[in-house]
Short mmCIF file of C-alpha atoms and ligand atoms in Angstrom, two decimals:
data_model
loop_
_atom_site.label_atom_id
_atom_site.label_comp_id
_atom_site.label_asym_id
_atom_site.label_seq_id
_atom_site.Cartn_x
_atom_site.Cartn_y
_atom_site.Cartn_z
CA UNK A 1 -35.42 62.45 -11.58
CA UNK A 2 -35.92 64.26 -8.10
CA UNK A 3 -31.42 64.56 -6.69
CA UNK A 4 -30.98 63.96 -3.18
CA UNK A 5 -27.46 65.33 -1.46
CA UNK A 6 -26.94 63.69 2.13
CA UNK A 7 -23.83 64.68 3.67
CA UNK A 8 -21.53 62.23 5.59
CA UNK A 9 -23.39 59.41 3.22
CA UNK A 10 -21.20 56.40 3.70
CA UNK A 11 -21.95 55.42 6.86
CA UNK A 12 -24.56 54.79 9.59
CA UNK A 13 -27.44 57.39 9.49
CA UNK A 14 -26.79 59.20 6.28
CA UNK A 15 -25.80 55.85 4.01
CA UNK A 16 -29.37 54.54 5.43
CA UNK A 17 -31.11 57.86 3.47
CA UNK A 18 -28.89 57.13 0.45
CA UNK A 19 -30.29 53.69 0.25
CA UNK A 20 -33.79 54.93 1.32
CA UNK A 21 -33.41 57.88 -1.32
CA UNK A 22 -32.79 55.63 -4.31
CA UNK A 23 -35.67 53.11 -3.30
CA UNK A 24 -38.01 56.37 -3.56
CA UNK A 25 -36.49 57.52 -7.25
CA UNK A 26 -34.09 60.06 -6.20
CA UNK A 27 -30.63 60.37 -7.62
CA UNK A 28 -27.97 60.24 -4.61
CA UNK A 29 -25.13 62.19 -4.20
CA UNK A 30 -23.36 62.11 -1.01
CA UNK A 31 -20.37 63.08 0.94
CA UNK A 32 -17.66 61.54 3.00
CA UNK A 33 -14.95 62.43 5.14
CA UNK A 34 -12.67 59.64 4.97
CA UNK A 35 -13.89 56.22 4.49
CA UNK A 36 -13.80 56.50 0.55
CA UNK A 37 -14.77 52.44 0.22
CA UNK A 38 -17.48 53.19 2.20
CA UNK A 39 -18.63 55.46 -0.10
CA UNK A 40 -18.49 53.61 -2.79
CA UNK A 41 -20.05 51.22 -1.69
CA UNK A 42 -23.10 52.89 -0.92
CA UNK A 43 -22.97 54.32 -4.09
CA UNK A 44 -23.23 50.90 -5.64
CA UNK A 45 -26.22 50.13 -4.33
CA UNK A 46 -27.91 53.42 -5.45
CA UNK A 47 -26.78 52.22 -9.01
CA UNK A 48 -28.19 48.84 -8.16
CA UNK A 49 -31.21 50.59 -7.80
CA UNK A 50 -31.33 51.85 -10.86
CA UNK A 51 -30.27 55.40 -10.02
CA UNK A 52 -27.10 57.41 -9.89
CA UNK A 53 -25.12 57.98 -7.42
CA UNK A 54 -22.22 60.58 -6.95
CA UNK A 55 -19.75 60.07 -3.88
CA UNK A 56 -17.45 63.66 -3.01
CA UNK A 57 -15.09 63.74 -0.49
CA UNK A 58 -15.78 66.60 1.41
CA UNK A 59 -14.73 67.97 5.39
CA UNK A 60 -17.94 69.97 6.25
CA UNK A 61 -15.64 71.84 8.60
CA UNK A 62 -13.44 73.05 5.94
CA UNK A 63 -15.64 75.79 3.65
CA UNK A 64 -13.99 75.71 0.69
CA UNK A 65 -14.68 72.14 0.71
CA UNK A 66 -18.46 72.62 1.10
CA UNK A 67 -17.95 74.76 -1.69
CA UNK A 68 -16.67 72.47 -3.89
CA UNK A 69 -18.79 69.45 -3.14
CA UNK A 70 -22.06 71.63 -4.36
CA UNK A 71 -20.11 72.95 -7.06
CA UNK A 72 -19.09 69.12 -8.10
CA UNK A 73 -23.30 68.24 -7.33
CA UNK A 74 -23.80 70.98 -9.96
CA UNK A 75 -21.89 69.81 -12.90
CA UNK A 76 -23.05 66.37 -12.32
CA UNK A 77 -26.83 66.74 -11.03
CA UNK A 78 -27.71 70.47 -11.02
CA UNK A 79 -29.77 71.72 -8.30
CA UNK A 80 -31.14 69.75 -5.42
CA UNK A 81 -34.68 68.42 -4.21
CA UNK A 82 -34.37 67.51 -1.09
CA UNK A 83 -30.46 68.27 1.42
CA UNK A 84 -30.16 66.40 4.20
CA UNK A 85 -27.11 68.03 6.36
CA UNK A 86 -25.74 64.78 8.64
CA UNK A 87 -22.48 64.97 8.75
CA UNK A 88 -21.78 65.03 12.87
CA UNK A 89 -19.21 63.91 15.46
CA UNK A 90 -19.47 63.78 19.32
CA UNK A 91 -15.92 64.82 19.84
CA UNK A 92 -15.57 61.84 22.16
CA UNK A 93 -17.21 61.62 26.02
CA UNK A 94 -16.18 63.97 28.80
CA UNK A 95 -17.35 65.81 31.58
CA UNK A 96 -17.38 70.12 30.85
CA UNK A 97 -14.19 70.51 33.51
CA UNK A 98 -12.73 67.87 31.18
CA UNK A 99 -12.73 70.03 27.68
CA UNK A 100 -9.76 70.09 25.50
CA UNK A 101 -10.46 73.12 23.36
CA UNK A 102 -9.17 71.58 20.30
CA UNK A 103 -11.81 68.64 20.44
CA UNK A 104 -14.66 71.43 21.45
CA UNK A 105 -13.24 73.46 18.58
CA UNK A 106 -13.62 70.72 16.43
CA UNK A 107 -17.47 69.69 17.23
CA UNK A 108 -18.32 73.17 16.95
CA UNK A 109 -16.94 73.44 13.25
CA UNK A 110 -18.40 70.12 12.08
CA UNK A 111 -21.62 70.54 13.93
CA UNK A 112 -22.66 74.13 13.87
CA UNK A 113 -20.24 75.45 10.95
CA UNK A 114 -20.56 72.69 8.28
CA UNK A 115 -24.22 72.94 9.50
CA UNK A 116 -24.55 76.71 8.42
CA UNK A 117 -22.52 76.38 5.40
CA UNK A 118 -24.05 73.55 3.78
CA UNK A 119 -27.37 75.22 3.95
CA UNK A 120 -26.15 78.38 2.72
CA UNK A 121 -24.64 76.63 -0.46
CA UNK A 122 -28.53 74.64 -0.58
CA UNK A 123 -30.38 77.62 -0.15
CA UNK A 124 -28.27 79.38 -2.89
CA UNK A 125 -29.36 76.45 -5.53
CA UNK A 126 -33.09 75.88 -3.99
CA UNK A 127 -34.58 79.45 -3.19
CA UNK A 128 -36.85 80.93 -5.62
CA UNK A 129 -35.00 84.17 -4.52
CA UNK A 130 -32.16 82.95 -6.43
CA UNK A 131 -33.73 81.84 -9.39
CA UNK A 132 -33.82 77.93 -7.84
CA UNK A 133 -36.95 75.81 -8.19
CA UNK A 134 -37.91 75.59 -4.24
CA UNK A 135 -36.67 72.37 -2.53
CA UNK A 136 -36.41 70.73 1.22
CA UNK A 137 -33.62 70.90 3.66
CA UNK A 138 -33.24 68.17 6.31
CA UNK A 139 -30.92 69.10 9.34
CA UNK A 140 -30.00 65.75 11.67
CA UNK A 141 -29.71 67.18 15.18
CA UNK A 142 -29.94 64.96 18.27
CA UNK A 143 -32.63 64.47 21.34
CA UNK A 144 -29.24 65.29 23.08
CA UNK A 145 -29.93 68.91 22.72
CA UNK A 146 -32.86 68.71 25.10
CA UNK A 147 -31.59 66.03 27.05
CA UNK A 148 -28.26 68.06 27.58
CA UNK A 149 -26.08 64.81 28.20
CA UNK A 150 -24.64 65.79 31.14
CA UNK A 151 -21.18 63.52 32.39
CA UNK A 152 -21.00 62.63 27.96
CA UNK A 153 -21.03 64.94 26.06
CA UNK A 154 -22.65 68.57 27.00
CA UNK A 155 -20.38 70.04 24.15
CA UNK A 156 -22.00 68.04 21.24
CA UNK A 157 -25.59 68.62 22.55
CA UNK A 158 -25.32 72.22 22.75
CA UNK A 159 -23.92 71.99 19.23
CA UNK A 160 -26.96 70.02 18.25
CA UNK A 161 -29.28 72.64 19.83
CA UNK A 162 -27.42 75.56 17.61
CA UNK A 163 -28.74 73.52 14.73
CA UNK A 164 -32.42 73.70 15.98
CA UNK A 165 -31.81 77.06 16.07
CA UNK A 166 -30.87 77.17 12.93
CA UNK A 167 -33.83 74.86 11.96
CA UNK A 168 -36.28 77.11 13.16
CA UNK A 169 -34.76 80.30 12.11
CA UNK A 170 -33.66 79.38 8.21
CA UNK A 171 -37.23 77.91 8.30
CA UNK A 172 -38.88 81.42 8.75
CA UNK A 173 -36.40 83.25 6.31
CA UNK A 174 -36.97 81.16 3.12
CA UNK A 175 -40.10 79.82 3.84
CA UNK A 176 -41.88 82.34 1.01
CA UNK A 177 -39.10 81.35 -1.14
CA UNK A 178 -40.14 77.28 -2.04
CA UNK A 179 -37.20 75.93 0.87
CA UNK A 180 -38.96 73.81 3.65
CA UNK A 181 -36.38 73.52 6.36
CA UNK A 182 -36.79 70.96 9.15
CA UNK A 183 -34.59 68.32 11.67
CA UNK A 184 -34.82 65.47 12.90
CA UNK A 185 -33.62 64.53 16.47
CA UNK A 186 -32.74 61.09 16.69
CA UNK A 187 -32.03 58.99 20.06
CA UNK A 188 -30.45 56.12 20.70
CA UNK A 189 -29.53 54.81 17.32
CA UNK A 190 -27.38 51.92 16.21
CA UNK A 191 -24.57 52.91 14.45
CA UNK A 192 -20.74 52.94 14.67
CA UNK A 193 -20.75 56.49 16.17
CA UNK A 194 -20.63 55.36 19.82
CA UNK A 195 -17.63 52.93 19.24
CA UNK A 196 -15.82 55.08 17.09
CA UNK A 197 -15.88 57.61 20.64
CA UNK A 198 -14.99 55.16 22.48
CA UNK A 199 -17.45 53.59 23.72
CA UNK A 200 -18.77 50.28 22.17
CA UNK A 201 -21.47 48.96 25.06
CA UNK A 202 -22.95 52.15 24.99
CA UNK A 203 -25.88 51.10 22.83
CA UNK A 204 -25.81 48.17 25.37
CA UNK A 205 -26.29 49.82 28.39
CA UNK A 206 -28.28 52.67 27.46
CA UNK A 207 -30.93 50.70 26.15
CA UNK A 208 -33.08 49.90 28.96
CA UNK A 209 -33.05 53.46 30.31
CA UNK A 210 -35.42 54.39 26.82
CA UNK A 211 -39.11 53.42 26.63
CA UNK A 212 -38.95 51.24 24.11
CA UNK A 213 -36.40 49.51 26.03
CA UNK A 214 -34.12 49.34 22.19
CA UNK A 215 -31.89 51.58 20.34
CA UNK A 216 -33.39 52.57 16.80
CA UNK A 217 -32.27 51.87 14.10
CA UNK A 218 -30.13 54.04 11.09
CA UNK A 219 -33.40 53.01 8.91
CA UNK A 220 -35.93 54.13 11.10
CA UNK A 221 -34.17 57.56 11.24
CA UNK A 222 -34.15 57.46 7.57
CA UNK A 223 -37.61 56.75 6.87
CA UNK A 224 -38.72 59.86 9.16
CA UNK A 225 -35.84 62.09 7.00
CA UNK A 226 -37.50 61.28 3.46
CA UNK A 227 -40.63 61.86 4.69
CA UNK A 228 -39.49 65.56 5.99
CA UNK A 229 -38.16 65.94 2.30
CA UNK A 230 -41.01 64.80 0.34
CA UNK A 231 -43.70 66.67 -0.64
CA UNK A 232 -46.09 64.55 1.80
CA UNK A 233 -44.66 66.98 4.39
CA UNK A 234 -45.70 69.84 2.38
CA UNK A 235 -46.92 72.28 4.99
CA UNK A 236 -43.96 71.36 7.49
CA UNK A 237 -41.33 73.78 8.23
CA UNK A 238 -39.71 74.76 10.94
CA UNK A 239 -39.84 71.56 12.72
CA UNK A 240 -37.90 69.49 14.43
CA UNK A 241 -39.23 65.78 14.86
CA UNK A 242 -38.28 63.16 18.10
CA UNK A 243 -37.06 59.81 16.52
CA UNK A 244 -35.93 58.14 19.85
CA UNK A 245 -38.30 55.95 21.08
CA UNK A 246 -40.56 58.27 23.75
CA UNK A 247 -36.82 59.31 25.19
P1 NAP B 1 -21.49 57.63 11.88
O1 NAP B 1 -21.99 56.25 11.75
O2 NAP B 1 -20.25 57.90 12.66
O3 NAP B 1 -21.32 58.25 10.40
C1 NAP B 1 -20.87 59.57 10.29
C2 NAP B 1 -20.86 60.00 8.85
O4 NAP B 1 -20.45 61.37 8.80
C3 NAP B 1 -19.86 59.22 8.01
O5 NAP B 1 -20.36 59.16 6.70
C4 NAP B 1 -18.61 60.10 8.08
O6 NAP B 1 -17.75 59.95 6.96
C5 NAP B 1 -19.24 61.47 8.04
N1 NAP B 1 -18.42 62.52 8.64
C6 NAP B 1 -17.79 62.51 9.83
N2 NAP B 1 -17.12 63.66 10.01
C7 NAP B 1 -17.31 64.39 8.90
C8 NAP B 1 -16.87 65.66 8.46
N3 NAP B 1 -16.05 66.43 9.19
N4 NAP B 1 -17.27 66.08 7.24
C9 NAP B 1 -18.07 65.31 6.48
N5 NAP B 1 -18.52 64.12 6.83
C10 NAP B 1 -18.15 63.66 8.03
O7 NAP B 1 -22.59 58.59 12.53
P2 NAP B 1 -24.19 58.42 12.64
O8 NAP B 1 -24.49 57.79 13.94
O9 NAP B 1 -24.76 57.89 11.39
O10 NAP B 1 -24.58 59.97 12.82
C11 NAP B 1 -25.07 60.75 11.76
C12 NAP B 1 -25.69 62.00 12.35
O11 NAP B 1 -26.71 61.63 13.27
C13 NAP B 1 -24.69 62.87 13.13
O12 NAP B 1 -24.97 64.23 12.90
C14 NAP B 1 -25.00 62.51 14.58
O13 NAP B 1 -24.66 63.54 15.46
C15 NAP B 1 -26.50 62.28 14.50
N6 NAP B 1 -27.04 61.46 15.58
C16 NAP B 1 -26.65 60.18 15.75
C17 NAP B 1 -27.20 59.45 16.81
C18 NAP B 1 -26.80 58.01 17.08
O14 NAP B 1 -27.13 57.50 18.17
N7 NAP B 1 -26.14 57.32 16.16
C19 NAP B 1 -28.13 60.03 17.65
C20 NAP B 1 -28.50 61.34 17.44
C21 NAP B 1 -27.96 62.05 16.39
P3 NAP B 1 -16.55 58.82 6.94
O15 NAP B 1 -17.23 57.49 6.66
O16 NAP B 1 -15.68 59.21 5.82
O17 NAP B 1 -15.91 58.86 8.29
#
């Protein structure tokens, strides 16, 4: 059976590709930061399914944990098919002038450094440099990194447009060595990320302002991510695909 990791897996975006990833015949492992019921209960459904599931607890901003949560997908699964790196946090809405460097601090090491780390420990298992068996890596970025989110959050876009960066430029080194690497750049979507900031009408109010005139929703995101990771998408690398409805 074809293993799927998804990081930050028992909620919102990321338990929507668990779900997704078991209705297309992959086994699931994922990771959480905190909400360990959460987990588990996404990992029953994978089960339900009929596949298995694997839930680690696992900061993405702490290495050695990133470390250990591939080293725990190893014993249990072996190498990976098909990473999809969504663990991400906002950091909470404020203006530039407003920045408390411990919150910036923190966006930057969950964004951009659990970013980098979890696709070095994927492209240590996937490349055919390192004796892996090729494999695709799915980054979740944001439209916010083009859209720049000025007066919200101008801290967590830029850390979304590092991971384009990295997108593009991971793309180019392994792409001779079986890895496709690509993002996705979601809008508006419905999960508990805005309220969790601070800021439950957010969906609400920013709704109207995007051409479809609705969020999107965690399963729409997810649909676009397992397509990036199957081998439909077989000649795309380096990409990084709009899911925000024309925003
Ligand atoms: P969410 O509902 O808040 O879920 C976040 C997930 O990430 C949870 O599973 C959470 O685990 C986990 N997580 C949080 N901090 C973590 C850390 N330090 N290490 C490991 N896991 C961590 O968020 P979401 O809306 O699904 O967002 C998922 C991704 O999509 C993020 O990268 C976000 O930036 C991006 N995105 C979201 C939107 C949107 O509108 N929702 C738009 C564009 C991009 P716990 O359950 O344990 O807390």
């Amino acid at each position: 059976m074809p293993v799927l990791f998804v990081t930050g897996g028992s909620r919102g975006i990321g338990a929507a590709v668990a779900r997704a990833a078991a209705a297309d015949g992959y086994d699931v492992a994922l990771t959480y930061a905190n909400d360990a019921t959460a987990a588990s209960d996404v990992t029953a459904e994978v089960e339900t399914a009929g596949r298995r599931a694997l839930a680690i607890r696992c900061d993405v901003a702490r290495e050695a944990d990133v470390v250990a949560a591939f080293a725990a997908l190893d014993d249990a699964f072996g190498a990976p098919d098909a990473v999809v790196l969504n663990a991400g946090i906002t950091g909470g809405f404020c203006r530039v002038d407003e920045l408390d460097g411990a919150m910036l601090e923190r966006v930057l090491a969950v964004n951009v450094h659990g970013a980098f780390t979890c696709a070095r420990e994927a492209v240590r298992r996937m490349s055919t440099a390192h004796g892996g068996r090729g494999g695709s890596i799915v980054f979740v970025s944001s439209r916010a990194a083009s859209l720049g989110s000025p007066g919200e959050y101008v801290h967590y876009a830029a850390s979304k447009a590092a991971v384009n960066t990295l997108t593009i430029g991971l793309a180019k080194e392994v792409a001779r060595e079986g890895v496709r690497v690509n993002a996705i750049s979601p809008g508006l979507i419905a999960t508990e990320i805005h309220a969790r900031a601070g800021r439950p009408e957010r969906l609400e109010k920013i709704a109207p302002q995007i051409p479809m005139g609705r969020a999107g929703t965690p399963q729409e995101v997810a649909a676009a991510i397992l397509w990036l990771a199957s081998p439909a998408a077989s000649y795309v690398s380096g990409a990084v695909l709009d899911v925000g409805g024309g925003r």
